[in-house]
Structure formats: C-alpha cells, structure tokens
Amino acid sequence: MENIIPKSSNRLISLDVMRGLIMILLAGESCLVYVNLQALHLGGVADGFINQFFHDPWHGLHFWDCVQPAFMLMAGAAMYISYHSKLQKGITWQQNLKHIAIRSLKLFILGTCLHCVYAGKLVFELWNVLTQLAFTTLIAYLIINRSFWFQIAFSVALLIITDVLYRNILMPGFNQPYVEFHNFGAYMDTVLMGKINTDGWVAINIIPTAAHTIWGVLAGRLLISKESANKKILYLLIAGLVGLVLGFGLDVTNIVPIIKRISTSSFTLASGGWVLIIMAFLYWLVDIKQVNKYAWVCVVVGMNSIFIYLFFETVGAQWFNGAIGIFVKGFIGVTGMPLNIIAVISALVTLFAEWYLCYFLSKHKVFIKI
C-alpha cells in the first residue's frame, strides 16, 4: 500500500484515517448493515450496542449522532490544510475564494439532486449533509484568516443565535422550541420548501453546524502548527472536554436539551466534544505512535470521500445492494441458513465490494474530486 499512502513526513495520516472511517460507517448504513444486524434481535448488550448505530429518536445522543459532526469537522480541517498549502504556493485568500464558492455550489447541487433520487421525482429539499456542508464551508472559509478567539467567538455566537431563534420566534403551530415538528426550524422549512421533514430534520441546521466546520478549521490549523505533539493532543482533549461539559451541562440542567435533529447548541457542543477527543486519539495512535500498518484500509475510502458517498447513496442504494444480494442469497440460500443471517452477510459483502471499488480507484490513482 505504499503507492496509496503518501510518504511525506508531514502527512497527517490520522486525518485520512478518520475521514475514511466516517465514510465506511456511512457506507455501512447505505448497505443496510446496521438495519439487518438490528433485525437479529440478539438481546441485551448486543442490542444496545447495535442501537448506537441509529440516530436517537429525539432527545439524547447516540454514537451515530456524532457521524455528521465528524464529517463537518473533518471538512473544515481538510479545508484549512489545503488552504495553508495554497498560501505557501502564493495563492491568496481572494484567489482561493472562487474555488471554495464553486465547490460549495457543486455540493449544494449534488445535495439537492440526491433528494430527487430519494423521492424518485423532482423535489426541492435542503436536508442532505452535502447541502448543509455547502453553506458551512462558505461560512468557515469567510473567517478562516481571523484569529483563534474570533473564530471561537463567532462559532459560539452561531449557537446563541440558534437558541434565541428557537425560543423567541414562536409562530402559530410552531411555538414549542424543542418539540418535534412544532419548532422554529420546522416553521422555516415551510417557508423555504413548503413542507417539513417527516423525521424532524430542519434546514436551518446550517447555522449551528457551521460551528463544527469552524472548529475543524481550528483543529486543522493546530495539527499542522509547530506546536509539540503533546501540546496538540492536550489542546484537542481540553477542547473536547469543554464541549462535553458545556453540552451535557446545558442538557442536564434543562437549559437546552440535546437534540440532533435540530442541532441544538447543547448537541453541537457535546457532539463536537466527542469528535475532537476521537481526533486526538487517532492523532496519538496513528501519527505519534505510528500504529498505521492497516491505515490504508480507511485511507483508500477517504481519498474519494464525496464520490463514494454519492455512489452508495444513488447507484448503491438503487441497484448495487440488490445486485450483490441476488448472488449472496442465491448461493448461501441453498444451505438453509436463516434469512436474517443471510441478509447480514449480504450487507457485509456489499460493504466490502464498495470498499474494494475505493481501493481499486486509489490504487490506480483515480481521484474523483468534487
């Protein structure tokens, strides 16, 4: 795999690993791995563990609720590292702004088009992670050159603004700040799209989740700085713990509940805290301790992250999953194995097939950038 993982001494393999892990987890959802595992009803601790791979119904925080924040935060880190590299080549902030704007426009178009694929017809919906990322990327880039404390203050202001909007703009039928379908976010969806999401997601999540992308920018700046490795890890851990204390503190004191679907300030802080702690751990494990023998398993997926996301959300969900299932179920079905076990095997084989596609593209240096 030496032809896939760059040998550059300043390459942060941990960030590639984290991005790849996020994409593998998302691919697992698309391949129905978690749904089929849940259908086994193993009971006890096993069911509790599998349940972590699903969003909390409303008020609470599951592991799966941290995946999108990780996606957003990693996008911010990658953007800063790329921007820093361009600065060293003489490319100015103004010159790079056009590239960021075009990329954000592509993400917006792809995100809205995905909703059309999901619906099987032309629709205008703004709940997809790519649509959200289109806005948070622009917001984070506009202040990328500002000081650390300015960016922290700006991100906190976004969280405060979100809470103020939910508490103070109370429209008929949408006057319960933290109640599903009856909050300000749902009201804004009726204004923007003439509909609300049946699962409680809201488009104005772009405001609080922009904080995740901004924090990613700051994390990326820290990780490529000249600070010692120990200080980098310490700062990430401190930031993560602060996020956890503030986020869960707001929740347990009944000030602001942790709700992923409307990205409350407490959720944004708590989920961001977990992601920063995971980032610190992977940096320590992969880049400092050099435990990266099998890092390529994740890296090959991260190299084509947006492309593979689009693939398993469209071709994968629409055709690939079923096509693989035909052969897996056909060959294993003759053994008399229970159908729910076969479904799990089929989902895992599909996930491996999608991973192998990433491996093939990376090995042949085919990088499809969005």
Short mmCIF file of C-alpha atoms in Angstrom, two decimals, residues 110-326:
data_model
loop_
_atom_site.label_atom_id
_atom_site.label_comp_id
_atom_site.label_asym_id
_atom_site.label_seq_id
_atom_site.Cartn_x
_atom_site.Cartn_y
_atom_site.Cartn_z
CA LEU A 110 -25.42 17.39 -5.55
CA GLY A 111 -27.20 17.53 -2.19
CA THR A 112 -30.48 18.75 -3.67
CA CYS A 113 -30.21 16.26 -6.53
CA LEU A 114 -29.82 13.42 -4.02
CA HIS A 115 -33.20 14.32 -2.54
CA CYS A 116 -34.69 13.96 -6.02
CA VAL A 117 -33.16 10.49 -6.27
CA TYR A 118 -34.56 9.55 -2.85
CA ALA A 119 -38.03 10.83 -3.80
CA GLY A 120 -38.00 9.41 -7.34
CA LYS A 121 -39.11 12.79 -8.69
CA LEU A 122 -38.04 16.42 -8.79
CA VAL A 123 -38.22 17.98 -5.34
CA PHE A 124 -36.58 20.91 -3.59
CA GLU A 125 -35.32 19.81 -0.18
CA LEU A 126 -32.38 21.08 1.86
CA TRP A 127 -31.80 18.42 4.50
CA ASN A 128 -28.93 16.47 2.93
CA VAL A 129 -25.49 16.62 4.56
CA LEU A 130 -23.93 17.86 1.30
CA THR A 131 -26.38 20.75 1.11
CA GLN A 132 -25.60 21.63 4.71
CA LEU A 133 -21.85 21.36 4.06
CA ALA A 134 -22.14 23.74 1.10
CA PHE A 135 -23.17 26.53 3.47
CA THR A 136 -20.96 25.66 6.44
CA THR A 137 -17.90 25.52 4.17
CA LEU A 138 -18.53 29.05 2.92
CA ILE A 139 -19.16 30.38 6.41
CA ALA A 140 -15.98 28.81 7.79
CA TYR A 141 -13.87 30.00 4.86
CA LEU A 142 -15.00 33.61 5.15
CA ILE A 143 -13.37 33.81 8.60
CA ILE A 144 -10.53 31.34 8.03
CA ASN A 145 -7.89 34.08 8.36
CA ARG A 146 -9.27 35.54 11.56
CA SER A 147 -7.73 34.90 14.97
CA PHE A 148 -8.41 31.82 17.07
CA TRP A 149 -10.53 33.73 19.57
CA PHE A 150 -12.51 35.49 16.85
CA GLN A 151 -13.42 32.15 15.30
CA ILE A 152 -14.34 30.69 18.69
CA ALA A 153 -16.47 33.73 19.49
CA PHE A 154 -18.11 33.57 16.06
CA SER A 155 -18.97 29.89 16.46
CA VAL A 156 -20.41 30.48 19.93
CA ALA A 157 -22.46 33.37 18.52
CA LEU A 158 -23.95 30.99 15.96
CA LEU A 159 -25.07 28.69 18.78
CA ILE A 160 -26.55 31.57 20.76
CA ILE A 161 -28.36 32.90 17.67
CA THR A 162 -29.84 29.45 17.06
CA ASP A 163 -31.15 29.23 20.61
CA VAL A 164 -32.54 32.75 20.50
CA LEU A 165 -34.40 32.00 17.26
CA TYR A 166 -35.95 28.82 18.65
CA ARG A 167 -37.00 30.44 21.91
CA ASN A 168 -38.29 33.77 20.63
CA ILE A 169 -39.80 33.28 17.18
CA LEU A 170 -42.99 31.43 18.04
CA MET A 171 -45.38 31.09 15.12
CA PRO A 172 -48.86 29.51 15.28
CA GLY A 173 -48.37 25.76 15.28
CA PHE A 174 -44.63 26.21 15.64
CA ASN A 175 -44.42 27.72 19.11
CA GLN A 176 -42.78 24.89 21.04
CA PRO A 177 -38.99 25.44 20.76
CA TYR A 178 -37.80 21.88 21.34
CA VAL A 179 -40.81 19.81 20.27
CA GLU A 180 -40.59 17.78 17.07
CA PHE A 181 -42.47 19.30 14.09
CA HIS A 182 -43.55 22.32 16.18
CA ASN A 183 -40.34 24.35 16.42
CA PHE A 184 -38.85 27.33 14.61
CA GLY A 185 -36.74 25.09 12.37
CA ALA A 186 -39.84 23.27 11.13
CA TYR A 187 -41.54 26.61 10.54
CA MET A 188 -38.61 27.82 8.42
CA ASP A 189 -38.86 24.64 6.35
CA THR A 190 -42.45 25.56 5.48
CA VAL A 191 -41.17 28.97 4.37
CA LEU A 192 -38.18 27.64 2.39
CA MET A 193 -39.66 24.43 0.98
CA GLY A 194 -43.38 24.43 1.78
CA LYS A 195 -43.01 21.22 3.80
CA ILE A 196 -41.48 19.75 6.92
CA ASN A 197 -39.30 16.68 7.24
CA THR A 198 -41.13 13.58 8.46
CA ASP A 199 -38.13 12.65 10.62
CA GLY A 200 -37.77 16.07 12.23
CA TRP A 201 -34.66 17.34 10.39
CA VAL A 202 -34.52 21.07 9.64
CA ALA A 203 -32.66 23.07 7.01
CA ILE A 204 -31.50 25.84 9.34
CA ASN A 205 -29.16 23.34 10.97
CA ILE A 206 -26.63 25.06 8.73
CA ILE A 207 -26.36 27.79 11.39
CA PRO A 208 -25.25 25.72 14.40
CA THR A 209 -23.40 23.04 12.42
CA ALA A 210 -21.23 25.75 10.85
CA ALA A 211 -19.59 25.74 14.29
CA HIS A 212 -18.41 22.18 13.62
CA THR A 213 -16.75 23.22 10.37
CA ILE A 214 -15.14 26.24 12.06
CA TRP A 215 -13.83 24.02 14.85
CA GLY A 216 -12.47 21.72 12.16
CA VAL A 217 -10.58 24.66 10.65
CA LEU A 218 -9.05 25.39 14.07
CA ALA A 219 -8.18 21.72 14.60
CA GLY A 220 -6.51 21.57 11.20
CA ARG A 221 -4.54 24.73 11.99
CA LEU A 222 -3.40 23.23 15.28
CA LEU A 223 -2.38 19.87 13.84
CA ILE A 224 -0.10 21.37 11.17
CA SER A 225 1.31 24.01 13.52
CA LYS A 226 4.78 23.87 15.06
CA GLU A 227 3.40 23.04 18.50
CA SER A 228 4.72 19.82 20.04
CA ALA A 229 2.70 16.64 19.55
CA ASN A 230 1.91 16.52 23.27
CA LYS A 231 0.52 20.05 23.22
CA LYS A 232 -1.58 19.31 20.15
CA ILE A 233 -3.11 16.30 21.86
CA LEU A 234 -3.62 18.24 25.08
CA TYR A 235 -5.35 21.14 23.34
CA LEU A 236 -7.67 18.80 21.42
CA LEU A 237 -8.54 16.92 24.60
CA ILE A 238 -9.20 20.12 26.53
CA ALA A 239 -11.41 21.45 23.73
CA GLY A 240 -13.25 18.13 23.58
CA LEU A 241 -13.83 18.01 27.34
CA VAL A 242 -15.04 21.62 27.37
CA GLY A 243 -17.55 20.72 24.65
CA LEU A 244 -18.77 17.69 26.59
CA VAL A 245 -19.10 19.57 29.89
CA LEU A 246 -20.95 22.50 28.31
CA GLY A 247 -23.13 20.35 26.08
CA PHE A 248 -24.22 17.82 28.68
CA GLY A 249 -24.33 20.57 31.31
CA LEU A 250 -26.90 22.52 29.30
CA ASP A 251 -28.89 19.32 28.87
CA VAL A 252 -28.95 18.03 32.46
CA THR A 253 -29.80 21.47 33.82
CA ASN A 254 -32.77 21.62 31.40
CA ILE A 255 -31.49 24.82 29.80
CA VAL A 256 -31.12 23.40 26.28
CA PRO A 257 -31.87 19.74 25.52
CA ILE A 258 -29.51 17.67 23.36
CA ILE A 259 -31.41 17.15 20.10
CA LYS A 260 -29.53 16.09 16.99
CA ARG A 261 -32.36 16.62 14.51
CA ILE A 262 -32.49 20.36 15.13
CA SER A 263 -28.82 20.67 16.16
CA THR A 264 -29.41 22.45 19.44
CA SER A 265 -26.45 24.27 20.94
CA SER A 266 -26.04 21.56 23.58
CA PHE A 267 -25.96 18.89 20.88
CA THR A 268 -23.45 20.84 18.79
CA LEU A 269 -21.14 21.24 21.79
CA ALA A 270 -21.43 17.65 23.04
CA SER A 271 -21.05 16.00 19.65
CA GLY A 272 -18.18 18.33 18.73
CA GLY A 273 -16.52 17.40 22.01
CA TRP A 274 -16.66 13.69 21.24
CA VAL A 275 -15.31 14.23 17.73
CA LEU A 276 -12.35 16.29 18.97
CA ILE A 277 -11.48 13.61 21.52
CA ILE A 278 -11.61 10.93 18.81
CA MET A 279 -9.41 13.12 16.62
CA ALA A 280 -6.88 13.47 19.46
CA PHE A 281 -6.86 9.71 20.00
CA LEU A 282 -6.32 8.90 16.32
CA TYR A 283 -3.57 11.53 16.04
CA TRP A 284 -1.81 9.95 19.03
CA LEU A 285 -2.31 6.38 17.77
CA VAL A 286 -1.63 6.80 14.05
CA ASP A 287 0.75 9.76 13.72
CA ILE A 288 2.61 9.69 17.03
CA LYS A 289 2.70 6.01 17.94
CA GLN A 290 2.83 5.04 14.24
CA VAL A 291 0.23 2.30 14.64
CA ASN A 292 -0.74 2.67 11.00
CA LYS A 293 0.09 -0.66 9.36
CA TYR A 294 -3.52 -1.07 8.27
CA ALA A 295 -4.34 2.62 7.92
CA TRP A 296 -4.71 2.15 4.17
CA VAL A 297 -7.99 0.27 4.75
CA CYS A 298 -9.57 3.59 5.72
CA VAL A 299 -7.37 5.91 3.67
CA VAL A 300 -8.43 4.43 0.33
CA VAL A 301 -12.05 5.35 1.12
CA GLY A 302 -11.24 8.85 2.35
CA MET A 303 -9.38 9.68 -0.88
CA ASN A 304 -12.64 9.61 -2.84
CA SER A 305 -14.98 10.50 0.01
CA ILE A 306 -17.59 12.63 -1.77
CA PHE A 307 -17.65 10.37 -4.82
CA ILE A 308 -18.13 7.20 -2.80
CA TYR A 309 -20.82 8.90 -0.71
CA LEU A 310 -22.72 9.80 -3.88
CA PHE A 311 -22.16 6.27 -5.23
CA PHE A 312 -23.62 4.38 -2.27
CA GLU A 313 -26.46 6.87 -1.87
CA THR A 314 -27.51 6.50 -5.53
CA VAL A 315 -26.20 3.53 -7.52
CA GLY A 316 -25.56 1.59 -4.32
CA ALA A 317 -28.99 2.04 -2.76
CA GLN A 318 -30.84 1.90 -6.07
CA TRP A 319 -29.13 -1.10 -7.67
CA PHE A 320 -25.80 -2.30 -6.28
CA ASN A 321 -27.14 -3.55 -2.92
CA GLY A 322 -29.80 -5.63 -4.63
CA ALA A 323 -27.46 -6.94 -7.33
CA ILE A 324 -24.96 -8.23 -4.76
CA GLY A 325 -27.83 -9.66 -2.72
CA ILE A 326 -29.02 -11.78 -5.65
#
